[in-house]
Short mmCIF file of C-alpha atoms and ligand atoms in Angstrom, two decimals:
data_model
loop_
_atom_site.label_atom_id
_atom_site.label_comp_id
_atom_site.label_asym_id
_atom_site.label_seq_id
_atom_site.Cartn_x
_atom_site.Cartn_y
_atom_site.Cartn_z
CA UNK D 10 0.00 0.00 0.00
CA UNK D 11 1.29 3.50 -0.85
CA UNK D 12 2.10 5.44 2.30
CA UNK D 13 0.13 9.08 1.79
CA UNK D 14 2.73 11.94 2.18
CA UNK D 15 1.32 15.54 2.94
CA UNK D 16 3.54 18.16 2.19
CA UNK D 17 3.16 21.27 4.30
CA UNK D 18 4.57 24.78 3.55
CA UNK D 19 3.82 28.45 3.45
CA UNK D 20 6.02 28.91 0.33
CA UNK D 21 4.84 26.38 -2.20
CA UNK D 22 8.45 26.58 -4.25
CA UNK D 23 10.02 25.61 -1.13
CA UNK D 24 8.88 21.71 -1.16
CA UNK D 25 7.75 21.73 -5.58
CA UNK D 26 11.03 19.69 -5.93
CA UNK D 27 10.49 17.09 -2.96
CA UNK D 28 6.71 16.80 -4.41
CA UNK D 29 7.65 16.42 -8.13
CA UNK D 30 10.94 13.63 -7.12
CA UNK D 31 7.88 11.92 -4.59
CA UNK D 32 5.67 11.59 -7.51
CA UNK D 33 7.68 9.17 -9.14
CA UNK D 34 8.17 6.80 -6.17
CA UNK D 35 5.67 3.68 -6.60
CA UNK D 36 5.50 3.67 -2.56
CA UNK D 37 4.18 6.88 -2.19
CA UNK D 38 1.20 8.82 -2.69
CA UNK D 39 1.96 12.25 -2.57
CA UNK D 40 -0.40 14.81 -1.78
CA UNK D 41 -1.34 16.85 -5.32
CA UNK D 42 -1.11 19.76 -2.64
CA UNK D 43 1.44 21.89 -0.81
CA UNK D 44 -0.77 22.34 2.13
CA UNK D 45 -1.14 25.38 3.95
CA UNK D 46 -0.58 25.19 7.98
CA UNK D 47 -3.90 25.69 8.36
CA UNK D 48 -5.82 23.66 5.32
CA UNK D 49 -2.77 20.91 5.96
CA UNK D 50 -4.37 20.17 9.78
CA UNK D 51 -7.77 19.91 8.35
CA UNK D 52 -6.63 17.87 5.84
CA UNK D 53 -4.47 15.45 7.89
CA UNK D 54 -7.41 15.30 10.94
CA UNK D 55 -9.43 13.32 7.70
CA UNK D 56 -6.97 10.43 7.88
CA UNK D 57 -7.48 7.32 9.84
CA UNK D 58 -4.47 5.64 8.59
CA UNK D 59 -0.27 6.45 8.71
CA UNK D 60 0.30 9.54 7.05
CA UNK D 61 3.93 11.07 6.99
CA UNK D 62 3.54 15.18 6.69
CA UNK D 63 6.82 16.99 6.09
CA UNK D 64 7.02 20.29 7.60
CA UNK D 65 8.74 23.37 5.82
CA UNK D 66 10.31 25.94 8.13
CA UNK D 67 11.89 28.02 5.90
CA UNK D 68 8.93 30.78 5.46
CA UNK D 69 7.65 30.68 9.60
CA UNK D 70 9.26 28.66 11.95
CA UNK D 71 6.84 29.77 14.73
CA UNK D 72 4.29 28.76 12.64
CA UNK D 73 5.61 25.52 11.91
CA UNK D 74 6.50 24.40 14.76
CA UNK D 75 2.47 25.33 16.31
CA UNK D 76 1.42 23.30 13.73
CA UNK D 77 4.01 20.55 14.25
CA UNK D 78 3.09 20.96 18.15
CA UNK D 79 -1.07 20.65 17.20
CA UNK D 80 -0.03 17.31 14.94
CA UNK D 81 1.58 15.28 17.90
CA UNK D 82 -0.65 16.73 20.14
CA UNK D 83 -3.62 15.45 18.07
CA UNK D 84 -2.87 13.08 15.49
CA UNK D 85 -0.98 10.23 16.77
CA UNK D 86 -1.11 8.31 13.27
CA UNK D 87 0.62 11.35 11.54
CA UNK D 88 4.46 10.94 11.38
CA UNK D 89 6.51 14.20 11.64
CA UNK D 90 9.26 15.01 9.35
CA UNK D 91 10.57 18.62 9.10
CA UNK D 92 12.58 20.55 6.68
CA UNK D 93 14.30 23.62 6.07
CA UNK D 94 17.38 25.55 4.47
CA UNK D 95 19.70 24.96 6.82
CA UNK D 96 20.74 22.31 8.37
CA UNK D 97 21.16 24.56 12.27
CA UNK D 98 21.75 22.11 15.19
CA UNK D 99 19.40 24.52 17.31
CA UNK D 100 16.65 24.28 14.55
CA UNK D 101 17.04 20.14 14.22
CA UNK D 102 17.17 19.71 18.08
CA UNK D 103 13.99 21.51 18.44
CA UNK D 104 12.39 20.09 15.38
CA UNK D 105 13.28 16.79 17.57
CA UNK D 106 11.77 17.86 20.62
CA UNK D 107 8.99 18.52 18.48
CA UNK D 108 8.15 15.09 17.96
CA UNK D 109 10.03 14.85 14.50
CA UNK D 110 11.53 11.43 13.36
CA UNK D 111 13.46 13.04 10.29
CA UNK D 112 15.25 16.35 9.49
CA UNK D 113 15.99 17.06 5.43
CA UNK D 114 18.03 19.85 4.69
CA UNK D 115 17.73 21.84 1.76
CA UNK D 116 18.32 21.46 -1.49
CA UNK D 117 17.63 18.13 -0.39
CA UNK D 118 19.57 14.97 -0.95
CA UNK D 119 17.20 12.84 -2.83
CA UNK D 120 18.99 9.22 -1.55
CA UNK D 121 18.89 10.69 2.01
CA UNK D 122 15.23 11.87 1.76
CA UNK D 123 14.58 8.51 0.53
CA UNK D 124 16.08 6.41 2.89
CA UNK D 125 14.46 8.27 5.66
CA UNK D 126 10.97 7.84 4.62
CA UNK D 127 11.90 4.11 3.84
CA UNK D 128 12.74 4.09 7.35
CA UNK D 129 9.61 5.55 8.50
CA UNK D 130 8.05 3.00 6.32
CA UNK D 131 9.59 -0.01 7.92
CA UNK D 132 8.49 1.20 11.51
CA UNK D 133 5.05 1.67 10.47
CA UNK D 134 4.97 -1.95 9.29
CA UNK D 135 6.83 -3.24 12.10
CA UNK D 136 4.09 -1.64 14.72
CA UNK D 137 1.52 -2.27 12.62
CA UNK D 138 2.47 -5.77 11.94
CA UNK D 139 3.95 -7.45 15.27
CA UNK D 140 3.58 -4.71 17.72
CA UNK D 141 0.07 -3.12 17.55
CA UNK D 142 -0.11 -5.14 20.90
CA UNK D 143 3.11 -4.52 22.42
CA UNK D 144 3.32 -3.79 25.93
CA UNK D 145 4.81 -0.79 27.14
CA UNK D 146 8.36 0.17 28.35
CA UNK D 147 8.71 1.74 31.92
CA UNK D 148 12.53 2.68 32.51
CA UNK D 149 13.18 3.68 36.32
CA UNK D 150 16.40 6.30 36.46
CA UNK D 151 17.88 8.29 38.66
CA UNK D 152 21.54 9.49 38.89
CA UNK D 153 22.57 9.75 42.20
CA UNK D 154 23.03 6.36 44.10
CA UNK D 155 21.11 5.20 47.19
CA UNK D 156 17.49 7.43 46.43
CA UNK D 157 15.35 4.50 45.64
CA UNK D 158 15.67 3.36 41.74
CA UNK D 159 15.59 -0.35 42.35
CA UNK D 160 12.93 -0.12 45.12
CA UNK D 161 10.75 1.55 42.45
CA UNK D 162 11.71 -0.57 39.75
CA UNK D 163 10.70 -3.86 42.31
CA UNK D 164 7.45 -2.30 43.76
CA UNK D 165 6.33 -0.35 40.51
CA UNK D 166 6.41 -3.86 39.20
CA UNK D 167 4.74 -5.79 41.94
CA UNK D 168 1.58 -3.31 42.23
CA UNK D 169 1.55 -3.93 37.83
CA UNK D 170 0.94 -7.34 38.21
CA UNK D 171 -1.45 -6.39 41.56
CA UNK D 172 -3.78 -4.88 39.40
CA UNK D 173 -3.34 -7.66 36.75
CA UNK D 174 -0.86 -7.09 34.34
CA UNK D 175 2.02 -9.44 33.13
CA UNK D 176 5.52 -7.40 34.27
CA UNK D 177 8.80 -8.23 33.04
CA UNK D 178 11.50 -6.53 35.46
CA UNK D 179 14.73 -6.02 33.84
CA UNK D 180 17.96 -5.41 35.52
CA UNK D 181 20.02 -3.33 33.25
CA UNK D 182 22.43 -2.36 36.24
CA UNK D 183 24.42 -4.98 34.05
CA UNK D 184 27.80 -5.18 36.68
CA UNK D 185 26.25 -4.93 39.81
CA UNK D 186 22.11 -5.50 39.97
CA UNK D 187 20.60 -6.14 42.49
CA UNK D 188 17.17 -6.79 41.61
CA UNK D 189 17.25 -10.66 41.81
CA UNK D 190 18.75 -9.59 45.55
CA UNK D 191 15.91 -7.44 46.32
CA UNK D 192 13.52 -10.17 45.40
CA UNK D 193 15.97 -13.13 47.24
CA UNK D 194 15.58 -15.00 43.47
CA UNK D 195 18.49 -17.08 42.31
CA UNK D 196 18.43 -16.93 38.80
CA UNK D 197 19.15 -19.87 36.71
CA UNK D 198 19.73 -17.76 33.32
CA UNK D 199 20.68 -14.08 32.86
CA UNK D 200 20.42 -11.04 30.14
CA UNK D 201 23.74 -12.53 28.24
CA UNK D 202 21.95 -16.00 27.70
CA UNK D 203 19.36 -14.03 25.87
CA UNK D 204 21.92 -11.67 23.79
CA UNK D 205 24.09 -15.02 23.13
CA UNK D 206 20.57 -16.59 21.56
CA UNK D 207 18.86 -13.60 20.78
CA UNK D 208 17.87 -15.18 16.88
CA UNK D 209 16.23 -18.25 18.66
CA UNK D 210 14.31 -16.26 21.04
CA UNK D 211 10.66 -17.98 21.28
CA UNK D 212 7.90 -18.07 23.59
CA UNK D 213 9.46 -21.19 25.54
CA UNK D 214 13.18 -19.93 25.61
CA UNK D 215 12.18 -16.52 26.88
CA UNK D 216 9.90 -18.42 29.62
CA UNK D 217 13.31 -20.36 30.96
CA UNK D 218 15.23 -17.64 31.06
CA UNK D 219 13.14 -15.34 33.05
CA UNK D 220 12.81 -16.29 36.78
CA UNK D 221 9.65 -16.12 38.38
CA UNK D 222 9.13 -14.09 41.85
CA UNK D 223 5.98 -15.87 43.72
CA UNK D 224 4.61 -12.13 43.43
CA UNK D 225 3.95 -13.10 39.58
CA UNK D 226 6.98 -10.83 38.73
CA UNK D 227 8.94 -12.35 35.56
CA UNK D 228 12.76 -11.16 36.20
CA UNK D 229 15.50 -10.91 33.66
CA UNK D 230 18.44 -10.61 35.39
CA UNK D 231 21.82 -9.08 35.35
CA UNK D 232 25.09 -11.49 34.37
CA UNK D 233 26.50 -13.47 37.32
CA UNK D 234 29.96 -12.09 36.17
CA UNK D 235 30.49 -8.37 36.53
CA UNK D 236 32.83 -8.37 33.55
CA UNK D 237 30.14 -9.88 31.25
CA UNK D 238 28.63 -6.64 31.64
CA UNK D 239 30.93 -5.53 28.32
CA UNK D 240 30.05 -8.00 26.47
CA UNK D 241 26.44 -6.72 25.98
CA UNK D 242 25.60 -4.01 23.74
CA UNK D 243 22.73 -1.05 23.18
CA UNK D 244 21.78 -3.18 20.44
CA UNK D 245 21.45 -6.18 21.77
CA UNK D 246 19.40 -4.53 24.97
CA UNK D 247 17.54 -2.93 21.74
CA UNK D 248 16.14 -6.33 20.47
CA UNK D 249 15.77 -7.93 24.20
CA UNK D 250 13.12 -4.73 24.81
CA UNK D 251 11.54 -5.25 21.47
CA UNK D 252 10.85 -8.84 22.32
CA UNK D 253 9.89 -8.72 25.54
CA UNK D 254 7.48 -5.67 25.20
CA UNK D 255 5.90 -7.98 22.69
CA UNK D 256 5.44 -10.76 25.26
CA UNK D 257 4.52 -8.44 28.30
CA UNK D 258 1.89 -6.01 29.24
CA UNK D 259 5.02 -3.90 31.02
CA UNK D 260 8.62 -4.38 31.34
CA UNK D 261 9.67 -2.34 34.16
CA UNK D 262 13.50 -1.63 33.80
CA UNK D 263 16.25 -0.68 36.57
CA UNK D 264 18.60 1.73 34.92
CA UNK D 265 22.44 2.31 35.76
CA UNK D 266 23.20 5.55 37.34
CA UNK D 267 25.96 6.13 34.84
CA UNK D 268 25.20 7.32 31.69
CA UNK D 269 26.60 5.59 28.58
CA UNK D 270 24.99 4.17 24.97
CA UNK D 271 22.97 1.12 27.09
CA UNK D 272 21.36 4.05 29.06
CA UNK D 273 20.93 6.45 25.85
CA UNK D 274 18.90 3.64 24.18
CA UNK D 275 16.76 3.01 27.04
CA UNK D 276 15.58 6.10 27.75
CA UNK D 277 15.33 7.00 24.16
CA UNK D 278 13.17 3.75 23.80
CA UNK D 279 11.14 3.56 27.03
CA UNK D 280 7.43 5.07 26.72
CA UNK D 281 7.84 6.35 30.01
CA UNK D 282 10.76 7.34 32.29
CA UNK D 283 10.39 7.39 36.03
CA UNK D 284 12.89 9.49 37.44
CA UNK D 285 13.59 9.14 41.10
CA UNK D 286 15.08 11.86 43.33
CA UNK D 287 14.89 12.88 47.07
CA UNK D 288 14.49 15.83 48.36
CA UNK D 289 17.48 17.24 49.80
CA UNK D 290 19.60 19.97 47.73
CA UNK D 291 22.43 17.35 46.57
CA UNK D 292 19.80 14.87 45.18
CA UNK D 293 17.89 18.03 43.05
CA UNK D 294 21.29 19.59 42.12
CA UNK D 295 22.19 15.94 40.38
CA UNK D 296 18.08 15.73 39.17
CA UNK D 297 18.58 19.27 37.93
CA UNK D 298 21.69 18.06 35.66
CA UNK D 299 20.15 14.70 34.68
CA UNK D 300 17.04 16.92 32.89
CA UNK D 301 19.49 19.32 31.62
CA UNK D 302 20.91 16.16 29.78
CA UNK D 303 17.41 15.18 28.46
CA UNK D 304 17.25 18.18 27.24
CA UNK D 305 20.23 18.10 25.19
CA UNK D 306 19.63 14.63 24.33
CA UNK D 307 16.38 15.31 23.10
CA UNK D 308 14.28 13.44 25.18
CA UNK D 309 10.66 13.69 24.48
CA UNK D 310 10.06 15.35 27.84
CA UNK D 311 6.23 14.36 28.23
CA UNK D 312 7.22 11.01 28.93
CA UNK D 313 9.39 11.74 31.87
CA UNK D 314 7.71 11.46 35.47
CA UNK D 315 9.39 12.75 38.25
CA UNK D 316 9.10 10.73 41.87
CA UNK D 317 10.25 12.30 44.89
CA UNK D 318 10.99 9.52 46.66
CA UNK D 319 11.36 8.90 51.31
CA UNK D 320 9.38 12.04 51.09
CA UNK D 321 8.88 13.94 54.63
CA UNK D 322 7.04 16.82 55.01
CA UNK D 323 9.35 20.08 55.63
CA UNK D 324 9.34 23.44 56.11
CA UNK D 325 12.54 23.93 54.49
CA UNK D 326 11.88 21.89 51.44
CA UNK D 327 8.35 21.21 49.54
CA UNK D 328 7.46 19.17 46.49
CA UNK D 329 6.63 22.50 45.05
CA UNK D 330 10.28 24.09 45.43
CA UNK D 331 11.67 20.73 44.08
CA UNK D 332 9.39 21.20 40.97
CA UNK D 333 10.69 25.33 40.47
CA UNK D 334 13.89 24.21 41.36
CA UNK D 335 13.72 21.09 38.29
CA UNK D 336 11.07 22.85 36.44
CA UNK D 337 9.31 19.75 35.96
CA UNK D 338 5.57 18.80 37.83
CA UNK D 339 6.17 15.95 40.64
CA UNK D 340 4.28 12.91 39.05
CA UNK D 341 4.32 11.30 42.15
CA UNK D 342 5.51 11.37 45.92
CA UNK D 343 6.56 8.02 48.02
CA UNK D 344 6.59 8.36 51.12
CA UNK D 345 10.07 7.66 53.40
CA UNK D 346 9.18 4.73 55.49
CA UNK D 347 12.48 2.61 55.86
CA UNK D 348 11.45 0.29 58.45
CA UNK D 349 9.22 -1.44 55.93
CA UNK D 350 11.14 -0.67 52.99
CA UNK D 351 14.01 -3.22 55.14
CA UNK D 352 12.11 -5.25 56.11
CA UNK D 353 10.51 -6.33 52.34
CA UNK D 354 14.41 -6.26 50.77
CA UNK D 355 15.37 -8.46 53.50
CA UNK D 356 12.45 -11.24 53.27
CA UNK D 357 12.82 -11.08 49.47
CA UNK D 358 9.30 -9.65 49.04
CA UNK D 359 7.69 -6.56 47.40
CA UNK D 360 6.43 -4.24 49.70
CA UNK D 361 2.92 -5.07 49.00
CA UNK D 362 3.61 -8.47 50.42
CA UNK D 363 5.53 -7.47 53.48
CA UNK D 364 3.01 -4.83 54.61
CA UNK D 365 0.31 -4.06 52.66
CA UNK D 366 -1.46 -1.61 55.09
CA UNK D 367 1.59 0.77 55.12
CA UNK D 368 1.84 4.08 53.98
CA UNK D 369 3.91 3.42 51.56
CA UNK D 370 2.70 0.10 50.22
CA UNK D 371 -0.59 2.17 49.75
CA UNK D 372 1.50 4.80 47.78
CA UNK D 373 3.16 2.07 45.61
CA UNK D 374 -0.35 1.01 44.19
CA UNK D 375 -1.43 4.59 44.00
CA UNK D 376 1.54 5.23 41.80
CA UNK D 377 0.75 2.07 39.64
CA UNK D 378 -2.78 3.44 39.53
CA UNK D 379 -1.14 7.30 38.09
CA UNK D 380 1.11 5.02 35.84
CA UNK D 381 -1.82 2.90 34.29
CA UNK D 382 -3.84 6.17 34.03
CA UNK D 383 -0.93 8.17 31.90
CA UNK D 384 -1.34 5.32 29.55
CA UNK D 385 -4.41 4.46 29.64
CA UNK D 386 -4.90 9.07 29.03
CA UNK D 387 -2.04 8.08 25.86
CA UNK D 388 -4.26 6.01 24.87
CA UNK D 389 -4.21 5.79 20.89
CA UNK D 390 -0.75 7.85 21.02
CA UNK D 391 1.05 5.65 23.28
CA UNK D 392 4.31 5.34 21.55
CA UNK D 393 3.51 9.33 20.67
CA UNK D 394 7.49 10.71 20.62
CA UNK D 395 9.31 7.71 21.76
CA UNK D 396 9.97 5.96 18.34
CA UNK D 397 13.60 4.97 17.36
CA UNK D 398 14.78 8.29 16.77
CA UNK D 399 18.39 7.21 18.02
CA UNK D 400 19.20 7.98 14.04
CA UNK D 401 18.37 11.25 13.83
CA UNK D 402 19.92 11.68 17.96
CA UNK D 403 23.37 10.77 16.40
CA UNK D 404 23.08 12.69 13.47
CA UNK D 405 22.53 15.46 15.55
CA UNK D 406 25.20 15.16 18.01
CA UNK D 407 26.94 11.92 18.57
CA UNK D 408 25.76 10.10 22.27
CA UNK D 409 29.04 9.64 23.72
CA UNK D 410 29.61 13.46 22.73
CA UNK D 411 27.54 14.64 25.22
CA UNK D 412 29.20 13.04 28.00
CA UNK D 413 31.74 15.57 27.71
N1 ATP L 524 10.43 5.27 50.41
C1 ATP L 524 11.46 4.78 51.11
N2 ATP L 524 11.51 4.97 52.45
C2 ATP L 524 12.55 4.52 53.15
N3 ATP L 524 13.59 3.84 52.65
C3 ATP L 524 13.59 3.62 51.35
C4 ATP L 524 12.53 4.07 50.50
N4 ATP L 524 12.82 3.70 49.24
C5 ATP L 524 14.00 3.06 49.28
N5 ATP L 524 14.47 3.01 50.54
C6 ATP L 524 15.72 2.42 51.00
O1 ATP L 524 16.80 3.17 50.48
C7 ATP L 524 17.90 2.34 50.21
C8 ATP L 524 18.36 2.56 48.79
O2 ATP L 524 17.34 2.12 47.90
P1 ATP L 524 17.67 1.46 46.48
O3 ATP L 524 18.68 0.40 46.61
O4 ATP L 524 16.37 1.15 45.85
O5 ATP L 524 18.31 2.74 45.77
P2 ATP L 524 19.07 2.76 44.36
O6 ATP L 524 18.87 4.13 43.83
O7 ATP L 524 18.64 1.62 43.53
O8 ATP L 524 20.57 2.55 44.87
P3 ATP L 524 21.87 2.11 44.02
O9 ATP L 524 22.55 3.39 43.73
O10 ATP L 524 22.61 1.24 44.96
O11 ATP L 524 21.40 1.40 42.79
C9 ATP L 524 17.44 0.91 50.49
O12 ATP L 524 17.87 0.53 51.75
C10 ATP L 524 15.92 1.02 50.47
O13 ATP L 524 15.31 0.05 51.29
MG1 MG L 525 19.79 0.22 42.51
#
């Protein structure tokens, strides 16, 4: 079937070329139209089906970036691509934040343009072929050590399957996890049996390699040997996330606190990102830097939730100053409550289990509750923003780059 492209510009010169080189492409169907911002929306808003609309900025950027804005906001089968004259990092990086999967420069390079939208063209097959079920991808981060991450990861995923879902908890703290220690598991098979068998991957090898936690918790854990840890790559992690969001309803993942290309493609690929802070002014000064660096990476920042976690009630310090001092809303606040927090890590059970009348195992289903609901609110758009756009990220600036 021809994939329907909608061209969108206030100069119609500006995107004749791209339209007249489209035309003779057998896999799309061009639009006979440069479209307006305006009569392009009304146009696109007809569509039930993919549609990839290509954005000119070279007339009005404000403009077309609103309109850009109004598409992902609105349209979740419409795929963003955005052009202009030049090819300005600050332009592209915003165009990204925008929700855009591609960036052609002008004149344009016909074999790039092409291989883009072929790109575009395999991912809409791909979800619309295996995936239009697939479950979704919760990465837990934080990073500054000791505030919580693998508590949230473990409990996040024990009030999931509470309120019936099938959770795959995945420790990608690859030299030293602790998940299976949180959960007093000993694992049989670990992350680099999948990644050494990752072509033979079925229904019954995936089940064997995945312990089982009697809360109904399906963990992958990390590699017995800390050295192993090398030996796994962001691509391999890439095709482990892809198959197990196709077997799971979640897959709740423990991130590293150190940021390298595992932890780019994570948090590029997770639909939602749970990041966990405290409260005092050393935890929000290292939260402060960790959004700064979603920022630059391009993170679609509407899929990162922020959770104060051991919250107590202060004069000195309230959610309210952590979220001016971040500039991000609190998604959600867990209480600090370490006796019980122990006392589950040390019986190998989720909170739920150890104490289900406390606090904070009431706050642990209230935050699976706000989780469900943000997807649940997604709804048609869930993978809105969070589509491979790892590409385009290292086009832009290359990952290990920003490090520096
Ligand atoms: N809400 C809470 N109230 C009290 N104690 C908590 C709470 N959440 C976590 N803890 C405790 O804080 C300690 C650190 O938690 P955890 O290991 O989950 O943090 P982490 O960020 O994963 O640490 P690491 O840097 O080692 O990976 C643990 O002893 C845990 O039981
Ligand atoms: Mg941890």
């Amino acid at each position: 079937m021809k994939l329907p492209i909608c061209l969108i510009s206030e100069d119609n010169k500006a995107l004749g070329e791209l339209k007249q080189q489209l035309e003779r492409e057998a896999a799309y169907a061009v639009e006979s139209k440069v479209y307006g911002y305006g009569a392009a929306f009304d146009w696109l808003r007809g569509k039930s089906g993919p549609v990839v609309a290509v954005v000119d900025l070279s007339r009005d950027p404000e403009g077309a970036f609103a309109i850009a804005a109004e598409i992902k906001l609105k349209l979740s089968n419409v795929r963003l691509v955005m052009t202009s004259p030049s090819g300005n990092p600050d332009a592209i990086l915003r165009a990204m934040r925008s929700g855009a999967e591609e960036f052609f420069t002008q004149p344009f390079d016909w074999a790039e343009v092409l291989k883009s939208l072929d790109g575009i063209r395999n991912k809409i097959d791909l979800h619309t072929s295996r995936t239009a079920d697939r479950g979704q991808i919760i990465a837990v981060s934080s990073n500054k050590g000791g505030v919580g991450s693998t508590t949230v990861a473990t409990n996040l995923a024990a009030s999931l399957v509470a309120h019936k879902k099938s959770v795959c908890l995945v420790d990608l703290v690859l030299q030293f996890g602790s998940v299976t220690s949180f959960l007093n598991l000993e694992a049989s098979y670990t992350i680099l049996d999948l990644v050494k068998n990752l072509k033979k991957i079925d229904p019954m090898f995936l089940d064997g390699s995945l312990v089982k936690h009697a809360s109904g918790i399906r963990v992958l854990a990390e590699p017995f040997y800390a050295e192993d840890a090398r030996r796994i790559t962001a691509a391999d992690i890439d095709e482990i996330l892809e198959v197990l969001s196709q077997f799971f309803d979640y897959v709740v993942v423990d991130t590293p606190k150190e940021f390298d290309d595992i932890l780019a493609l994570v948090l590029d690929k997770a639909n939602m990102i749970l990041f966990v802070t405290e409260m005092d002014v050393p935890s929000l000064k290292s939260a402060h830097r960790a959004f700064e660096l979603f920022n630059r990476m391009g993170i679609y920042e509407k899929k990162i939730r922020l959770v104060l976690n051991r919250y107590i009630k202060s004069k000195l310090m309230s959610p309210e100053s952590a979220e001016k001092a971040l500039g991000a809303k609190v998604f959600w606040t867990l209480p600090n409550n370490y006796p019980t927090a122990i006392a589950a890590v040390n019986q190998g059970l989720s909170i739920q289990e150890c104490d289900p009348r406390s606090d904070i195992a009431r706050s642990y289903s209230g935050l699976a509750d706000a989780v469900l609901e943000s997807f649940s609110i997604a709804g048609a758009t869930r993978r809105d923003g969070v589509e491979k756009r790892v590409g385009l990220l290292n086009r832009l600036m290359p990952v290990r780059g920003l490090l520096k």
